[in-house]
CSV table of N, CA and C in Angstrom, one decimal:
chain,number,residue,atom,x,y,z
A,578,MET,N,119.2,88.4,111.1
A,578,MET,CA,119.4,87.9,109.7
A,578,MET,C,118.1,88.3,108.9
A,579,GLU,N,117.1,88.9,109.5
A,579,GLU,CA,115.9,89.2,108.8
A,579,GLU,C,116.1,90.3,107.8
A,580,PRO,N,116.0,90.1,106.5
A,580,PRO,CA,116.3,91.1,105.5
A,580,PRO,C,115.2,92.2,105.5
A,581,ARG,N,115.6,93.5,105.4
A,581,ARG,CA,114.7,94.6,105.4
A,581,ARG,C,115.1,95.6,104.3
A,582,ASP,N,116.0,95.4,103.4
A,582,ASP,CA,116.4,96.3,102.4
A,582,ASP,C,115.3,96.4,101.4
A,583,GLU,N,114.3,97.3,101.6
A,583,GLU,CA,113.2,97.4,100.6
A,583,GLU,C,113.7,98.2,99.4
A,584,VAL,N,113.4,97.7,98.3
A,584,VAL,CA,113.8,98.3,97.0
A,584,VAL,C,112.6,99.0,96.4
A,585,GLU,N,111.4,98.4,96.4
A,585,GLU,CA,110.2,98.9,95.7
A,585,GLU,C,109.0,98.3,96.3
A,586,THR,N,107.9,99.1,96.4
A,586,THR,CA,106.6,98.7,96.8
A,586,THR,C,105.6,99.1,95.8
A,587,VAL,N,104.8,98.2,95.3
A,587,VAL,CA,103.7,98.5,94.4
A,587,VAL,C,102.4,97.9,95.1
A,588,SER,N,101.3,98.6,94.9
A,588,SER,CA,100.1,98.1,95.6
A,588,SER,C,98.8,98.4,94.8
A,589,SER,N,97.8,97.7,95.1
A,589,SER,CA,96.4,97.9,94.6
A,589,SER,C,95.6,97.9,95.9
A,590,PRO,N,94.3,98.2,95.8
A,590,PRO,CA,93.5,98.2,97.1
A,590,PRO,C,93.5,96.8,97.8
A,591,LEU,N,93.8,95.7,97.1
A,591,LEU,CA,93.7,94.4,97.7
A,591,LEU,C,95.1,93.7,97.9
A,592,LEU,N,96.2,94.2,97.3
A,592,LEU,CA,97.5,93.5,97.4
A,592,LEU,C,98.6,94.6,97.4
A,593,ALA,N,99.5,94.4,98.3
A,593,ALA,CA,100.8,95.2,98.3
A,593,ALA,C,101.9,94.2,98.1
A,594,VAL,N,102.8,94.6,97.2
A,594,VAL,CA,104.0,93.8,96.9
A,594,VAL,C,105.2,94.6,97.1
A,595,SER,N,106.1,94.2,98.0
A,595,SER,CA,107.3,94.9,98.3
A,595,SER,C,108.5,94.0,97.9
A,596,THR,N,109.5,94.6,97.3
A,596,THR,CA,110.7,93.9,96.9
A,596,THR,C,111.9,94.3,97.7
A,597,GLY,N,112.7,93.4,98.2
A,597,GLY,CA,113.9,93.7,98.8
A,597,GLY,C,115.0,92.8,98.4
A,598,LEU,N,116.2,93.1,98.8
A,598,LEU,CA,117.4,92.2,98.5
A,598,LEU,C,118.1,91.8,99.8
A,599,HIS,N,118.5,90.6,99.8
A,599,HIS,CA,119.4,90.1,100.9
A,599,HIS,C,120.5,89.3,100.2
A,600,GLY,N,121.6,89.8,100.0
A,600,GLY,CA,122.7,89.1,99.3
A,600,GLY,C,122.2,88.8,97.9
A,601,PRO,N,122.4,87.6,97.4
A,601,PRO,CA,121.9,87.3,96.1
A,601,PRO,C,120.4,87.0,96.0
A,602,CYS,N,119.7,87.1,97.1
A,602,CYS,CA,118.3,86.7,97.1
A,602,CYS,C,117.4,87.9,96.9
A,603,VAL,N,116.3,87.8,96.1
A,603,VAL,CA,115.3,88.8,96.0
A,603,VAL,C,114.2,88.3,96.9
A,604,ILE,N,113.7,89.2,97.8
A,604,ILE,CA,112.7,88.9,98.7
A,604,ILE,C,111.4,89.7,98.3
A,605,LEU,N,110.4,88.9,98.0
A,605,LEU,CA,109.1,89.5,97.5
A,605,LEU,C,108.1,89.3,98.7
A,606,ARG,N,107.7,90.4,99.3
A,606,ARG,CA,106.7,90.3,100.4
A,606,ARG,C,105.3,90.6,99.9
A,607,LEU,N,104.4,89.7,100.1
A,607,LEU,CA,103.0,89.9,99.7
A,607,LEU,C,102.2,90.2,100.9
A,608,ALA,N,101.3,91.1,100.8
A,608,ALA,CA,100.3,91.5,101.9
A,608,ALA,C,99.0,91.7,101.3
A,609,GLY,N,98.0,90.9,101.7
A,609,GLY,CA,96.6,91.0,101.2
A,609,GLY,C,96.2,89.8,100.4
A,610,GLU,N,95.4,90.0,99.4
A,610,GLU,CA,94.8,88.9,98.6
A,610,GLU,C,95.6,88.6,97.3
A,611,VAL,N,95.9,87.3,97.2
A,611,VAL,CA,96.6,86.8,96.0
A,611,VAL,C,95.5,86.0,95.2
A,612,THR,N,94.8,86.8,94.4
A,612,THR,CA,93.6,86.2,93.7
A,612,THR,C,93.6,86.7,92.2
A,613,GLY,N,92.5,86.2,91.5
A,613,GLY,CA,92.3,86.7,90.2
A,613,GLY,C,92.2,88.2,90.1
A,614,GLY,N,91.7,88.9,91.1
A,614,GLY,CA,91.6,90.3,91.1
A,614,GLY,C,92.9,91.0,91.3
A,615,THR,N,93.9,90.4,91.7
A,615,THR,CA,95.3,91.0,91.9
A,615,THR,C,96.3,90.3,91.0
A,616,ALA,N,95.8,89.4,90.1
A,616,ALA,CA,96.7,88.6,89.3
A,616,ALA,C,97.6,89.5,88.4
A,617,LEU,N,97.1,90.5,87.8
A,617,LEU,CA,97.9,91.3,86.9
A,617,LEU,C,99.0,92.0,87.6
A,618,LEU,N,98.7,92.6,88.7
A,618,LEU,CA,99.8,93.3,89.5
A,618,LEU,C,100.9,92.3,89.9
A,619,LEU,N,100.5,91.2,90.4
A,619,LEU,CA,101.5,90.2,90.8
A,619,LEU,C,102.3,89.6,89.7
A,620,HIS,N,101.6,89.3,88.6
A,620,HIS,CA,102.2,88.8,87.4
A,620,HIS,C,103.3,89.8,86.9
A,621,GLU,N,103.0,91.1,86.8
A,621,GLU,CA,103.9,92.0,86.3
A,621,GLU,C,105.1,92.1,87.2
A,622,HIS,N,104.9,92.1,88.5
A,622,HIS,CA,106.0,92.3,89.4
A,622,HIS,C,106.9,91.0,89.4
A,623,LEU,N,106.3,89.8,89.4
A,623,LEU,CA,107.1,88.6,89.3
A,623,LEU,C,107.9,88.6,88.0
A,624,ALA,N,107.3,89.0,86.9
A,624,ALA,CA,108.0,89.1,85.6
A,624,ALA,C,109.2,90.0,85.7
A,625,GLN,N,109.1,91.1,86.3
A,625,GLN,CA,110.2,92.0,86.5
A,625,GLN,C,111.3,91.4,87.4
A,626,VAL,N,111.0,90.8,88.4
A,626,VAL,CA,111.9,90.2,89.3
A,626,VAL,C,112.7,89.0,88.6
A,627,LEU,N,111.9,88.2,87.9
A,627,LEU,CA,112.6,87.1,87.2
A,627,LEU,C,113.4,87.5,86.0
A,628,ALA,N,113.2,88.7,85.5
A,628,ALA,CA,113.9,89.2,84.4
A,628,ALA,C,115.2,89.9,84.7
A,629,LEU,N,115.6,89.9,86.0
A,629,LEU,CA,116.7,90.7,86.5
A,629,LEU,C,118.1,90.2,85.9
A,630,GLY,N,118.1,89.0,85.5
A,630,GLY,CA,119.3,88.4,85.0
A,630,GLY,C,119.9,87.4,86.0
A,631,GLY,N,120.7,86.5,85.5
A,631,GLY,CA,121.3,85.5,86.3
A,631,GLY,C,120.3,84.5,86.9
A,632,PRO,N,120.7,83.4,87.4
A,632,PRO,CA,119.8,82.5,88.0
A,632,PRO,C,119.0,83.1,89.2
A,633,PRO,N,117.7,83.2,89.2
A,633,PRO,CA,117.0,83.9,90.2
A,633,PRO,C,116.9,83.0,91.5
A,634,LEU,N,117.2,83.7,92.6
A,634,LEU,CA,117.0,83.1,94.0
A,634,LEU,C,115.9,84.0,94.6
A,635,LEU,N,114.7,83.4,94.6
A,635,LEU,CA,113.5,84.2,95.0
A,635,LEU,C,112.9,83.7,96.2
A,636,VAL,N,112.7,84.5,97.2
A,636,VAL,CA,111.9,84.2,98.4
A,636,VAL,C,110.6,84.9,98.3
A,637,VAL,N,109.5,84.2,98.4
A,637,VAL,CA,108.2,84.9,98.4
A,637,VAL,C,107.6,84.8,99.9
A,638,ASP,N,107.7,85.9,100.6
A,638,ASP,CA,107.2,86.0,101.9
A,638,ASP,C,105.7,86.2,101.9
A,639,MET,N,105.0,85.2,102.4
A,639,MET,CA,103.6,85.1,102.4
A,639,MET,C,102.9,85.3,103.7
A,640,ALA,N,103.7,85.8,104.7
A,640,ALA,CA,103.2,85.9,106.1
A,640,ALA,C,101.9,86.8,106.2
A,641,GLN,N,101.8,87.7,105.3
A,641,GLN,CA,100.6,88.7,105.4
A,641,GLN,C,99.6,88.4,104.3
A,642,VAL,N,99.6,87.2,103.7
A,642,VAL,CA,98.6,86.9,102.7
A,642,VAL,C,97.3,86.5,103.4
A,643,THR,N,96.2,87.1,103.1
A,643,THR,CA,95.0,86.8,103.7
A,643,THR,C,94.1,85.9,102.9
A,644,VAL,N,94.2,85.9,101.6
A,644,VAL,CA,93.4,85.1,100.7
A,644,VAL,C,94.3,84.6,99.6
A,645,LEU,N,94.1,83.4,99.2
A,645,LEU,CA,94.8,82.8,98.1
A,645,LEU,C,93.9,81.9,97.3
A,646,ASP,N,93.7,82.2,96.0
A,646,ASP,CA,92.9,81.3,95.2
A,646,ASP,C,93.6,80.6,94.1
A,647,GLY,N,92.9,79.9,93.2
A,647,GLY,CA,93.6,79.2,92.1
A,647,GLY,C,94.4,80.1,91.2
A,648,HIS,N,93.9,81.3,90.9
A,648,HIS,CA,94.7,82.2,90.1
A,648,HIS,C,96.0,82.6,90.7
A,649,GLY,N,96.0,82.9,92.0
A,649,GLY,CA,97.2,83.2,92.7
A,649,GLY,C,98.2,82.0,92.7
A,650,LEU,N,97.6,80.8,92.9
A,650,LEU,CA,98.5,79.6,92.9
A,650,LEU,C,99.1,79.4,91.5
A,651,ALA,N,98.3,79.6,90.5
A,651,ALA,CA,98.8,79.4,89.1
A,651,ALA,C,100.0,80.4,88.8
A,652,LEU,N,99.9,81.6,89.3
A,652,LEU,CA,101.0,82.6,89.1
A,652,LEU,C,102.2,82.1,89.9
A,653,LEU,N,102.0,81.7,91.1
A,653,LEU,CA,103.2,81.2,91.9
A,653,LEU,C,103.8,80.0,91.3
A,654,SER,N,103.0,79.1,90.8
A,654,SER,CA,103.5,77.9,90.2
A,654,SER,C,104.3,78.3,88.9
A,655,ALA,N,103.8,79.2,88.1
A,655,ALA,CA,104.5,79.6,86.9
A,655,ALA,C,105.8,80.3,87.2
A,656,ALA,N,105.8,81.1,88.3
A,656,ALA,CA,107.0,81.8,88.7
A,656,ALA,C,108.1,80.8,89.2
A,657,ASP,N,107.6,79.8,89.9
A,657,ASP,CA,108.5,78.7,90.4
A,657,ASP,C,109.1,77.9,89.2
A,658,LEU,N,108.3,77.6,88.3
A,658,LEU,CA,108.8,76.8,87.1
A,658,LEU,C,109.8,77.7,86.3
A,659,ARG,N,109.5,79.0,86.1
A,659,ARG,CA,110.4,79.9,85.4
A,659,ARG,C,111.7,80.0,86.1
A,660,ALA,N,111.7,80.1,87.5
A,660,ALA,CA,112.9,80.2,88.2
A,660,ALA,C,113.8,79.0,88.0
A,661,VAL,N,113.1,77.8,88.1
A,661,VAL,CA,113.9,76.5,87.8
A,661,VAL,C,114.4,76.5,86.4
A,662,ASN,N,113.6,76.9,85.4
A,662,ASN,CA,114.0,76.8,84.0
A,662,ASN,C,115.2,77.8,83.8
A,663,ASP,N,115.3,78.8,84.6
A,663,ASP,CA,116.4,79.8,84.5
A,663,ASP,C,117.6,79.4,85.4
A,664,HIS,N,117.6,78.2,85.9
A,664,HIS,CA,118.6,77.6,86.8
A,664,HIS,C,118.6,78.2,88.2
A,665,GLY,N,117.5,78.7,88.6
A,665,GLY,CA,117.4,79.3,89.9
A,665,GLY,C,116.4,78.5,90.8
A,666,ARG,N,116.0,79.2,91.9
A,666,ARG,CA,115.0,78.5,92.8
A,666,ARG,C,114.1,79.6,93.4
A,667,MET,N,113.0,79.1,93.8
A,667,MET,CA,112.0,79.9,94.5
A,667,MET,C,111.6,79.2,95.8
A,668,VAL,N,111.5,79.9,96.9
A,668,VAL,CA,111.0,79.3,98.1
A,668,VAL,C,109.9,80.2,98.7
A,669,LEU,N,108.8,79.6,99.1
A,669,LEU,CA,107.7,80.3,99.7
A,669,LEU,C,108.0,80.3,101.2
A,670,ALA,N,107.9,81.4,101.9
A,670,ALA,CA,108.2,81.5,103.3
A,670,ALA,C,107.0,82.0,104.1
A,671,GLU,N,106.8,81.4,105.3
A,671,GLU,CA,105.8,81.9,106.2
A,671,GLU,C,104.4,81.8,105.6
A,672,VAL,N,104.1,80.7,105.0
A,672,VAL,CA,102.7,80.5,104.4
A,672,VAL,C,101.7,80.4,105.6
A,673,PRO,N,100.8,81.3,105.7
A,673,PRO,CA,99.8,81.2,106.8
A,673,PRO,C,99.0,80.0,106.8
A,674,ASN,N,98.6,79.5,107.9
A,674,ASN,CA,97.8,78.3,108.0
A,674,ASN,C,96.5,78.5,107.3
A,675,ALA,N,96.0,79.8,107.4
A,675,ALA,CA,94.7,80.1,106.8
A,675,ALA,C,94.6,79.8,105.3
A,676,VAL,N,95.8,79.9,104.6
A,676,VAL,CA,95.8,79.7,103.1
A,676,VAL,C,96.6,78.4,102.7
A,677,SER,N,97.3,77.8,103.6
A,677,SER,CA,98.1,76.6,103.3
A,677,SER,C,97.2,75.5,102.8
A,678,GLY,N,96.0,75.4,103.2
A,678,GLY,CA,95.0,74.3,102.7
A,678,GLY,C,94.8,74.5,101.2
A,679,GLU,N,94.8,75.7,100.7
A,679,GLU,CA,94.6,76.0,99.3
A,679,GLU,C,95.6,75.3,98.5
A,680,PHE,N,96.9,75.1,98.9
A,680,PHE,CA,97.9,74.4,98.2
A,680,PHE,C,97.5,73.0,97.9
A,681,ARG,N,97.0,72.3,98.9
A,681,ARG,CA,96.6,70.9,98.7
A,681,ARG,C,95.3,70.8,97.8
A,682,ALA,N,94.4,71.7,98.0
A,682,ALA,CA,93.1,71.7,97.4
A,682,ALA,C,93.1,72.1,95.9
A,683,LEU,N,93.9,73.1,95.6
A,683,LEU,CA,93.9,73.7,94.3
A,683,LEU,C,95.0,73.4,93.3
A,684,THR,N,96.0,72.8,93.8
A,684,THR,CA,97.2,72.5,92.8
A,684,THR,C,97.9,71.2,93.2
A,685,THR,N,98.5,70.7,92.2
A,685,THR,CA,99.3,69.5,92.4
A,685,THR,C,100.8,69.9,92.4
A,686,HIS,N,101.1,71.2,92.1
A,686,HIS,CA,102.4,71.7,92.1
A,686,HIS,C,103.0,71.6,93.5
A,687,ARG,N,104.2,71.2,93.6
A,687,ARG,CA,104.9,71.0,94.9
A,687,ARG,C,105.9,72.2,95.1
A,688,PHE,N,105.5,73.1,95.9
A,688,PHE,CA,106.3,74.3,96.2
A,688,PHE,C,107.4,74.0,97.3
A,689,ARG,N,108.5,74.7,97.2
A,689,ARG,CA,109.5,74.6,98.3
A,689,ARG,C,109.0,75.6,99.3
A,690,CYS,N,109.0,75.2,100.5
A,690,CYS,CA,108.5,76.1,101.6
A,690,CYS,C,109.5,76.1,102.7
A,691,ALA,N,109.5,77.2,103.5
A,691,ALA,CA,110.3,77.4,104.6
A,691,ALA,C,109.5,78.1,105.7
A,692,PRO,N,109.7,77.8,107.0
A,692,PRO,CA,108.9,78.4,108.0
A,692,PRO,C,109.2,79.9,108.3
A,693,SER,N,110.4,80.4,107.7
A,693,SER,CA,110.7,81.8,107.9
A,693,SER,C,111.4,82.3,106.7
A,694,THR,N,111.4,83.6,106.5
A,694,THR,CA,112.2,84.2,105.4
A,694,THR,C,113.6,83.9,105.6
A,695,ALA,N,114.1,84.1,106.8
A,695,ALA,CA,115.6,83.8,107.1
A,695,ALA,C,116.0,82.4,106.7
A,696,GLU,N,115.1,81.4,107.0
A,696,GLU,CA,115.4,80.0,106.7
A,696,GLU,C,115.3,79.8,105.2
A,697,ALA,N,114.4,80.5,104.5
A,697,ALA,CA,114.4,80.4,103.1
A,697,ALA,C,115.7,80.9,102.4
A,698,ILE,N,116.2,82.0,102.9
A,698,ILE,CA,117.4,82.6,102.4
A,698,ILE,C,118.6,81.6,102.6
A,699,VAL,N,118.6,81.0,103.8
A,699,VAL,CA,119.7,80.0,104.1
A,699,VAL,C,119.5,78.8,103.1
A,700,ALA,N,118.3,78.3,102.9
A,700,ALA,CA,118.1,77.2,102.0
A,700,ALA,C,118.6,77.6,100.5
A,701,LEU,N,118.3,78.8,100.1
A,701,LEU,CA,118.7,79.2,98.8
A,701,LEU,C,120.2,79.4,98.6
A,702,THR,N,120.8,80.0,99.6
A,702,THR,CA,122.2,80.4,99.5
A,702,THR,C,123.2,79.3,99.9
A,703,SER,N,122.7,78.3,100.6
A,703,SER,CA,123.6,77.2,101.1
A,703,SER,C,123.6,76.0,100.0
A,704,GLY,N,122.7,76.1,99.0
A,704,GLY,CA,122.6,75.1,98.0
A,704,GLY,C,121.7,74.0,98.4
A,705,SER,N,121.3,74.0,99.7
A,705,SER,CA,120.3,72.9,100.1
A,705,SER,C,119.0,73.3,99.7
A,706,SER,N,118.1,72.4,99.7
A,706,SER,CA,116.7,72.7,99.2
A,706,SER,C,115.7,72.7,100.4
A,707,ALA,N,114.9,73.7,100.4
A,707,ALA,CA,113.9,73.7,101.4
A,707,ALA,C,112.9,72.6,101.2
A,708,SER,N,112.1,72.3,102.2
A,708,SER,CA,111.1,71.2,102.0
A,708,SER,C,110.1,71.4,100.9
A,709,ARG,N,109.7,70.3,100.3
A,709,ARG,CA,108.7,70.4,99.2
A,709,ARG,C,107.5,69.8,99.8
């Protein structure tokens, strides 16, 4: 059930962002640093994904994220709020232990999280909600 239909990859020296589709879900795979230095790249890509039309069902696969700072969290929070405002949902998948502490330390936003991309897809497509 692991989605691998890659549609597009964009990258900078610090962050690669790949987009894939699995049924109605858009899978955004992040690899590298999600920081102020990569904020513009990620912001532009998230804006494109969220502008595709229809209620967005977005999985952000964070398995390969090595650094996450307040700027990165702010972007992810804004994307989550936009998805909800557009009657969709966003789930973060495979958040590494090395960066999960940043969630508690840098934001009060409560993200939906899933232990795997496959489980995030199930949560989005079954109508149930992944854990917050």
